[in-house]
Amino acid sequence: MFDPYGSDGTMARYRADKLQRWALSLMSFKYVIEHVPGEVNAWGDLLSRWGAGPVLPAESSARRVARLAVVDRVSPLQEAEFVWPSEGEIRTLHQDPQYQEQARAAGVNWDDERALLLSPTGQVWIPPDATELQQRLCVIAHAGASGHRGAKTTAAALSEVLVWATMPADVSTFVQGCLHCMVTAGGKIPRPHGETLVATKPNELLHFDFLSMLKGEDGSKYVFVLKGGMSGYVELVSCIDATSDQAYASRLDWFKRCPPMGV
């Protein structure tokens, strides 16, 4: 049996792997499978039917293919219109008359030296309805070089230079939805809606992710982990930065050494 899931899609993984190992062992022998009718092989036919019970009517089965739902946006960084916020953009918002009225109501004053609306303690005021700008500021304070710290640390870093009314709640919601923090903190990771993907042939499913480590003598501080979905073979690649170029090059090297079947 070279495809264990072909006859039983709910077969346990360990049992399917065992059958695959038997199939690989049998490939080293040259043999021919011949079917012997029951009339000729009476004892074999008798033993195969011993204690089999009543003959059940034949049932037809069909395999169902479920289409995975693709999530268009899982991170604000993946938006095509995403732009890093700048002081000039904030200054343009502060010059809007409607925001100046909101600033006066919030006790925020205009600073002529910086040409910005500042709080009495010196933080730059962000309008309460500028949610897109607030989200991009959360990205800067939490992701990337900021180290994906917790909600309290991220809010403390933001509150040193910025201020808006709902900052603690907004930062907490943003950190709870961070995919990187879900993986490292053991939270519930969102998955595409559909059936569990199970590899039935080499390189049909490849798992990969970056693992953060202590900085080495050569400057490497990440390990790119690749694991074959069927074989379980694991490859570790040390890298300096966790970038898409590094992931692209490592996957190309994987397929150079382990090419897909039929290529």
mmCIF file of C-alpha atoms in Angstrom:
data_model
loop_
_atom_site.group_PDB
_atom_site.id
_atom_site.type_symbol
_atom_site.label_atom_id
_atom_site.label_comp_id
_atom_site.label_asym_id
_atom_site.label_seq_id
_atom_site.Cartn_x
_atom_site.Cartn_y
_atom_site.Cartn_z
ATOM 1 C CA MET A 1 0.000 0.000 0.000
ATOM 2 C CA PHE A 2 1.889 3.065 -1.265
ATOM 3 C CA ASP A 3 -0.833 5.597 -0.372
ATOM 4 C CA PRO A 4 -2.254 4.786 3.071
ATOM 5 C CA TYR A 5 -4.676 7.716 2.964
ATOM 6 C CA GLY A 6 -6.090 6.489 -0.358
ATOM 7 C CA SER A 7 -8.214 3.861 1.404
ATOM 8 C CA ASP A 8 -8.644 5.534 4.785
ATOM 9 C CA GLY A 9 -8.399 9.306 5.054
ATOM 10 C CA THR A 10 -8.778 9.200 8.853
ATOM 11 C CA MET A 11 -5.857 6.824 9.431
ATOM 12 C CA ALA A 12 -3.570 7.761 12.319
ATOM 13 C CA ARG A 13 -0.287 9.386 11.372
ATOM 14 C CA TYR A 14 1.902 6.769 13.062
ATOM 15 C CA ARG A 15 0.078 3.940 11.258
ATOM 16 C CA ALA A 16 0.381 5.658 7.881
ATOM 17 C CA ASP A 17 4.115 6.200 8.461
ATOM 18 C CA LYS A 18 4.513 2.530 9.365
ATOM 19 C CA LEU A 19 2.818 1.463 6.114
ATOM 20 C CA GLN A 20 5.029 3.859 4.180
ATOM 21 C CA ARG A 21 8.124 2.275 5.714
ATOM 22 C CA TRP A 22 6.854 -1.178 4.749
ATOM 23 C CA ALA A 23 6.280 0.073 1.209
ATOM 24 C CA LEU A 24 9.839 1.420 1.008
ATOM 25 C CA SER A 25 11.197 -1.908 2.292
ATOM 26 C CA LEU A 26 9.232 -3.884 -0.310
ATOM 27 C CA MET A 27 10.598 -1.688 -3.092
ATOM 28 C CA SER A 28 14.019 -3.335 -2.622
ATOM 29 C CA PHE A 29 12.592 -6.713 -3.762
ATOM 30 C CA LYS A 30 11.544 -7.827 -7.224
ATOM 31 C CA TYR A 31 8.230 -9.604 -6.952
ATOM 32 C CA VAL A 32 4.975 -10.139 -8.815
ATOM 33 C CA ILE A 33 1.622 -10.158 -7.064
ATOM 34 C CA GLU A 34 -0.625 -12.918 -8.425
ATOM 35 C CA HIS A 35 -4.239 -13.394 -7.464
ATOM 36 C CA VAL A 36 -5.263 -17.009 -6.791
ATOM 37 C CA PRO A 37 -9.032 -17.644 -7.093
ATOM 38 C CA GLY A 38 -10.763 -19.131 -4.074
ATOM 39 C CA GLU A 39 -11.833 -22.254 -6.003
ATOM 40 C CA VAL A 40 -8.176 -23.143 -6.597
ATOM 41 C CA ASN A 41 -6.842 -22.105 -3.196
ATOM 42 C CA ALA A 42 -9.541 -23.644 -1.007
ATOM 43 C CA TRP A 43 -7.674 -23.399 2.305
ATOM 44 C CA GLY A 44 -6.673 -19.790 1.718
ATOM 45 C CA ASP A 45 -10.250 -18.918 0.824
ATOM 46 C CA LEU A 46 -11.545 -20.722 3.921
ATOM 47 C CA LEU A 47 -9.115 -18.999 6.293
ATOM 48 C CA SER A 48 -9.851 -15.590 4.812
ATOM 49 C CA ARG A 49 -13.565 -16.069 5.468
ATOM 50 C CA TRP A 50 -13.205 -17.623 8.936
ATOM 51 C CA GLY A 51 -15.130 -15.572 11.495
ATOM 52 C CA ALA A 52 -15.803 -12.833 9.000
ATOM 53 C CA GLY A 53 -19.473 -12.585 9.935
ATOM 54 C CA PRO A 54 -22.337 -11.784 7.596
ATOM 55 C CA VAL A 55 -21.586 -10.241 4.237
ATOM 56 C CA LEU A 56 -22.514 -6.573 4.294
ATOM 57 C CA PRO A 57 -23.938 -4.842 1.240
ATOM 58 C CA ALA A 58 -21.435 -2.871 -0.791
ATOM 59 C CA GLU A 59 -21.278 0.813 0.015
ATOM 60 C CA SER A 60 -19.991 3.440 -2.345
ATOM 61 C CA SER A 61 -17.763 6.164 -0.958
ATOM 62 C CA ALA A 62 -16.616 9.466 -2.385
ATOM 63 C CA ARG A 63 -13.764 11.729 -1.448
ATOM 64 C CA ARG A 64 -14.690 15.273 -0.590
ATOM 65 C CA VAL A 65 -12.382 18.116 -1.502
ATOM 66 C CA ALA A 66 -12.750 21.219 0.655
ATOM 67 C CA ARG A 67 -11.492 24.528 -0.609
ATOM 68 C CA LEU A 68 -9.502 26.521 1.924
ATOM 69 C CA ALA A 69 -10.662 30.036 2.662
ATOM 70 C CA VAL A 70 -7.784 32.450 2.051
ATOM 71 C CA VAL A 71 -7.530 35.310 4.513
ATOM 72 C CA ASP A 72 -6.675 38.425 2.506
ATOM 73 C CA ARG A 73 -5.188 40.365 5.397
ATOM 74 C CA VAL A 74 -3.547 38.925 8.491
ATOM 75 C CA SER A 75 -1.256 41.845 9.331
ATOM 76 C CA PRO A 76 -1.337 45.603 8.638
ATOM 77 C CA LEU A 77 2.166 45.284 7.172
ATOM 78 C CA GLN A 78 0.752 43.150 4.324
ATOM 79 C CA GLU A 79 -1.513 45.921 3.082
ATOM 80 C CA ALA A 80 -0.418 47.378 -0.244
ATOM 81 C CA GLU A 81 -1.296 50.899 0.979
ATOM 82 C CA PHE A 82 0.692 50.589 4.215
ATOM 83 C CA VAL A 83 2.950 53.630 4.761
ATOM 84 C CA TRP A 84 5.163 54.238 7.772
ATOM 85 C CA PRO A 85 3.900 57.287 9.718
ATOM 86 C CA SER A 86 6.038 60.405 9.865
ATOM 87 C CA GLU A 87 6.084 63.641 11.838
ATOM 88 C CA GLY A 88 5.024 65.532 8.723
ATOM 89 C CA GLU A 89 1.875 63.419 8.401
ATOM 90 C CA ILE A 90 0.985 64.072 12.050
ATOM 91 C CA ARG A 91 1.636 67.795 11.581
ATOM 92 C CA THR A 92 -0.756 67.820 8.601
ATOM 93 C CA LEU A 93 -3.485 66.277 10.772
ATOM 94 C CA HIS A 94 -2.894 68.837 13.528
ATOM 95 C CA GLN A 95 -3.402 71.681 11.078
ATOM 96 C CA ASP A 96 -6.930 70.463 10.310
ATOM 97 C CA PRO A 97 -9.470 72.846 11.962
ATOM 98 C CA GLN A 98 -11.686 70.019 13.235
ATOM 99 C CA TYR A 99 -8.783 68.393 15.071
ATOM 100 C CA GLN A 100 -7.727 71.719 16.581
ATOM 101 C CA GLU A 101 -11.169 72.030 18.167
ATOM 102 C CA GLN A 102 -10.897 68.477 19.567
ATOM 103 C CA ALA A 103 -7.422 69.290 20.909
ATOM 104 C CA ARG A 104 -8.676 72.333 22.812
ATOM 105 C CA ALA A 105 -11.436 70.216 24.343
ATOM 106 C CA ALA A 106 -8.832 67.623 25.417
ATOM 107 C CA GLY A 107 -6.572 70.242 26.998
ATOM 108 C CA VAL A 108 -3.887 70.014 24.296
ATOM 109 C CA ASN A 109 -2.048 73.152 23.177
ATOM 110 C CA TRP A 110 -0.222 74.161 19.998
ATOM 111 C CA ASP A 111 3.573 74.278 20.232
ATOM 112 C CA ASP A 112 5.124 76.863 17.895
ATOM 113 C CA GLU A 113 8.633 75.408 18.083
ATOM 114 C CA ARG A 114 7.670 71.897 16.915
ATOM 115 C CA ALA A 115 4.533 72.999 15.038
ATOM 116 C CA LEU A 116 2.565 70.202 16.682
ATOM 117 C CA LEU A 117 -0.232 69.774 19.205
ATOM 118 C CA LEU A 118 1.367 68.698 22.492
ATOM 119 C CA SER A 119 -0.073 67.626 25.814
ATOM 120 C CA PRO A 120 0.878 69.499 29.020
ATOM 121 C CA THR A 121 3.546 66.810 29.672
ATOM 122 C CA GLY A 122 5.061 67.133 26.165
ATOM 123 C CA GLN A 123 3.606 64.126 24.284
ATOM 124 C CA VAL A 124 2.414 64.493 20.694
ATOM 125 C CA TRP A 125 -1.386 64.321 20.571
ATOM 126 C CA ILE A 126 -3.003 61.825 18.154
ATOM 127 C CA PRO A 127 -6.640 62.463 17.129
ATOM 128 C CA PRO A 128 -9.057 59.888 18.585
ATOM 129 C CA ASP A 129 -10.618 59.030 15.199
ATOM 130 C CA ALA A 130 -7.266 58.576 13.374
ATOM 131 C CA THR A 131 -7.423 54.807 13.904
ATOM 132 C CA GLU A 132 -5.267 53.946 10.898
ATOM 133 C CA LEU A 133 -2.471 56.195 12.137
ATOM 134 C CA GLN A 134 -2.775 54.745 15.637
ATOM 135 C CA GLN A 135 -2.434 51.226 14.253
ATOM 136 C CA ARG A 136 0.702 52.098 12.295
ATOM 137 C CA LEU A 137 2.213 53.671 15.404
ATOM 138 C CA CYS A 138 1.501 50.435 17.290
ATOM 139 C CA VAL A 139 3.408 48.527 14.604
ATOM 140 C CA ILE A 140 6.488 50.699 15.181
ATOM 141 C CA ALA A 141 6.341 50.351 18.974
ATOM 142 C CA HIS A 142 5.706 46.584 18.976
ATOM 143 C CA ALA A 143 7.000 44.772 15.875
ATOM 144 C CA GLY A 144 10.370 44.538 14.182
ATOM 145 C CA ALA A 145 13.319 45.901 16.167
ATOM 146 C CA SER A 146 11.031 46.574 19.148
ATOM 147 C CA GLY A 147 11.145 42.863 19.927
ATOM 148 C CA HIS A 148 7.399 42.055 20.153
ATOM 149 C CA ARG A 149 7.201 43.007 23.822
ATOM 150 C CA GLY A 150 4.035 42.804 25.912
ATOM 151 C CA ALA A 151 1.105 45.207 25.893
ATOM 152 C CA LYS A 152 2.248 47.145 28.987
ATOM 153 C CA THR A 153 5.784 47.626 27.658
ATOM 154 C CA THR A 154 4.515 48.625 24.213
ATOM 155 C CA ALA A 155 2.051 51.113 25.711
ATOM 156 C CA ALA A 156 4.786 52.552 27.940
ATOM 157 C CA ALA A 157 7.063 53.082 24.930
ATOM 158 C CA LEU A 158 4.262 54.837 23.031
ATOM 159 C CA SER A 159 3.161 56.990 25.960
ATOM 160 C CA GLU A 160 6.645 58.494 26.267
ATOM 161 C CA VAL A 161 6.244 60.399 22.994
ATOM 162 C CA LEU A 162 2.559 60.062 22.014
ATOM 163 C CA VAL A 163 -0.832 60.299 23.657
ATOM 164 C CA TRP A 164 -4.445 59.515 22.758
ATOM 165 C CA ALA A 165 -7.435 58.705 24.944
ATOM 166 C CA THR A 166 -7.826 54.971 24.234
ATOM 167 C CA MET A 167 -4.132 54.060 23.964
ATOM 168 C CA PRO A 168 -4.011 51.270 26.644
ATOM 169 C CA ALA A 169 -7.045 49.435 25.228
ATOM 170 C CA ASP A 170 -5.901 49.865 21.613
ATOM 171 C CA VAL A 171 -2.390 48.599 22.339
ATOM 172 C CA SER A 172 -3.751 45.594 24.253
ATOM 173 C CA THR A 173 -6.021 44.663 21.326
ATOM 174 C CA PHE A 174 -3.162 45.079 18.850
ATOM 175 C CA VAL A 175 -0.759 42.867 20.830
ATOM 176 C CA GLN A 176 -3.408 40.159 21.289
ATOM 177 C CA GLY A 177 -3.818 39.995 17.499
ATOM 178 C CA CYS A 178 -0.078 39.807 16.724
ATOM 179 C CA LEU A 179 0.626 36.485 14.951
ATOM 180 C CA HIS A 180 4.222 36.358 16.174
ATOM 181 C CA CYS A 181 3.156 36.788 19.799
ATOM 182 C CA MET A 182 0.490 34.099 19.413
ATOM 183 C CA VAL A 183 3.144 31.571 18.383
ATOM 184 C CA THR A 184 5.704 32.471 21.053
ATOM 185 C CA ALA A 185 3.248 33.032 23.913
ATOM 186 C CA GLY A 186 1.225 29.871 23.289
ATOM 187 C CA GLY A 187 -2.014 31.575 22.287
ATOM 188 C CA LYS A 188 -4.638 30.398 19.823
ATOM 189 C CA ILE A 189 -3.254 30.814 16.303
ATOM 190 C CA PRO A 190 -5.789 31.611 13.541
ATOM 191 C CA ARG A 191 -5.768 29.013 10.776
ATOM 192 C CA PRO A 192 -7.419 29.014 7.314
ATOM 193 C CA HIS A 193 -10.904 27.514 7.407
ATOM 194 C CA GLY A 194 -10.850 24.027 5.898
ATOM 195 C CA GLU A 195 -9.638 20.480 6.425
ATOM 196 C CA THR A 196 -6.277 19.676 8.007
ATOM 197 C CA LEU A 197 -3.567 19.419 5.375
ATOM 198 C CA VAL A 198 -1.885 15.984 5.306
ATOM 199 C CA ALA A 199 1.065 15.260 3.017
ATOM 200 C CA THR A 200 0.827 12.025 1.000
ATOM 201 C CA LYS A 201 4.018 12.421 -1.045
ATOM 202 C CA PRO A 202 7.413 14.087 -0.583
ATOM 203 C CA ASN A 203 7.501 17.900 -0.618
ATOM 204 C CA GLU A 204 3.723 18.156 -0.856
ATOM 205 C CA LEU A 205 3.703 20.068 2.448
ATOM 206 C CA LEU A 206 6.634 22.041 3.861
ATOM 207 C CA HIS A 207 6.560 23.748 7.272
ATOM 208 C CA PHE A 208 8.975 26.626 7.920
ATOM 209 C CA ASP A 209 9.426 29.403 10.462
ATOM 210 C CA PHE A 210 12.070 31.614 12.062
ATOM 211 C CA LEU A 211 13.356 30.871 15.568
ATOM 212 C CA SER A 212 14.942 33.687 17.564
ATOM 213 C CA MET A 213 18.205 32.801 19.334
ATOM 214 C CA LEU A 214 21.021 34.549 21.177
ATOM 215 C CA LYS A 215 23.362 36.484 18.900
ATOM 216 C CA GLY A 216 26.371 34.403 17.856
ATOM 217 C CA GLU A 217 29.958 35.406 17.198
ATOM 218 C CA ASP A 218 29.289 35.659 13.445
ATOM 219 C CA GLY A 219 26.272 37.936 13.986
ATOM 220 C CA SER A 220 23.636 35.231 13.444
ATOM 221 C CA LYS A 221 20.672 35.517 15.793
ATOM 222 C CA TYR A 222 17.937 33.573 13.941
ATOM 223 C CA VAL A 223 17.465 29.954 12.904
ATOM 224 C CA PHE A 224 15.259 29.202 9.897
ATOM 225 C CA VAL A 225 13.553 25.842 10.525
ATOM 226 C CA LEU A 226 12.245 23.715 7.627
ATOM 227 C CA LYS A 227 10.364 20.451 8.163
ATOM 228 C CA GLY A 228 8.937 18.084 5.553
ATOM 229 C CA GLY A 229 5.281 17.320 6.142
ATOM 230 C CA MET A 230 5.567 13.644 5.137
ATOM 231 C CA SER A 231 9.103 12.566 6.022
ATOM 232 C CA GLY A 232 9.519 14.720 9.134
ATOM 233 C CA TYR A 233 13.022 15.645 7.950
ATOM 234 C CA VAL A 234 14.180 18.868 9.644
ATOM 235 C CA GLU A 235 16.775 21.326 8.358
ATOM 236 C CA LEU A 236 18.156 24.263 10.373
ATOM 237 C CA VAL A 237 19.672 27.317 8.661
ATOM 238 C CA SER A 238 21.449 30.013 10.679
ATOM 239 C CA CYS A 239 20.844 33.569 9.467
ATOM 240 C CA ILE A 240 21.517 37.118 10.578
ATOM 241 C CA ASP A 241 18.097 38.624 9.796
ATOM 242 C CA ALA A 242 14.604 37.106 9.571
ATOM 243 C CA THR A 243 13.769 38.370 6.084
ATOM 244 C CA SER A 244 11.708 37.097 3.167
ATOM 245 C CA ASP A 245 14.875 36.883 1.047
ATOM 246 C CA GLN A 246 16.410 34.477 3.553
ATOM 247 C CA ALA A 247 13.255 32.335 3.564
ATOM 248 C CA TYR A 248 13.191 32.342 -0.252
ATOM 249 C CA ALA A 249 16.843 31.281 -0.557
ATOM 250 C CA SER A 250 16.531 28.567 2.106
ATOM 251 C CA ARG A 251 13.486 27.035 0.437
ATOM 252 C CA LEU A 252 15.269 27.030 -2.925
ATOM 253 C CA ASP A 253 18.197 25.185 -1.341
ATOM 254 C CA TRP A 254 15.738 22.696 0.166
ATOM 255 C CA PHE A 255 14.208 21.883 -3.224
ATOM 256 C CA LYS A 256 17.688 21.602 -4.786
ATOM 257 C CA ARG A 257 18.554 18.783 -2.397
ATOM 258 C CA CYS A 258 15.051 17.310 -2.134
ATOM 259 C CA PRO A 259 13.357 17.925 -5.507
ATOM 260 C CA PRO A 260 9.625 17.274 -5.928
ATOM 261 C CA MET A 261 8.620 13.866 -7.242
ATOM 262 C CA GLY A 262 8.279 13.717 -11.027
ATOM 263 C CA VAL A 263 10.618 16.623 -11.766
#
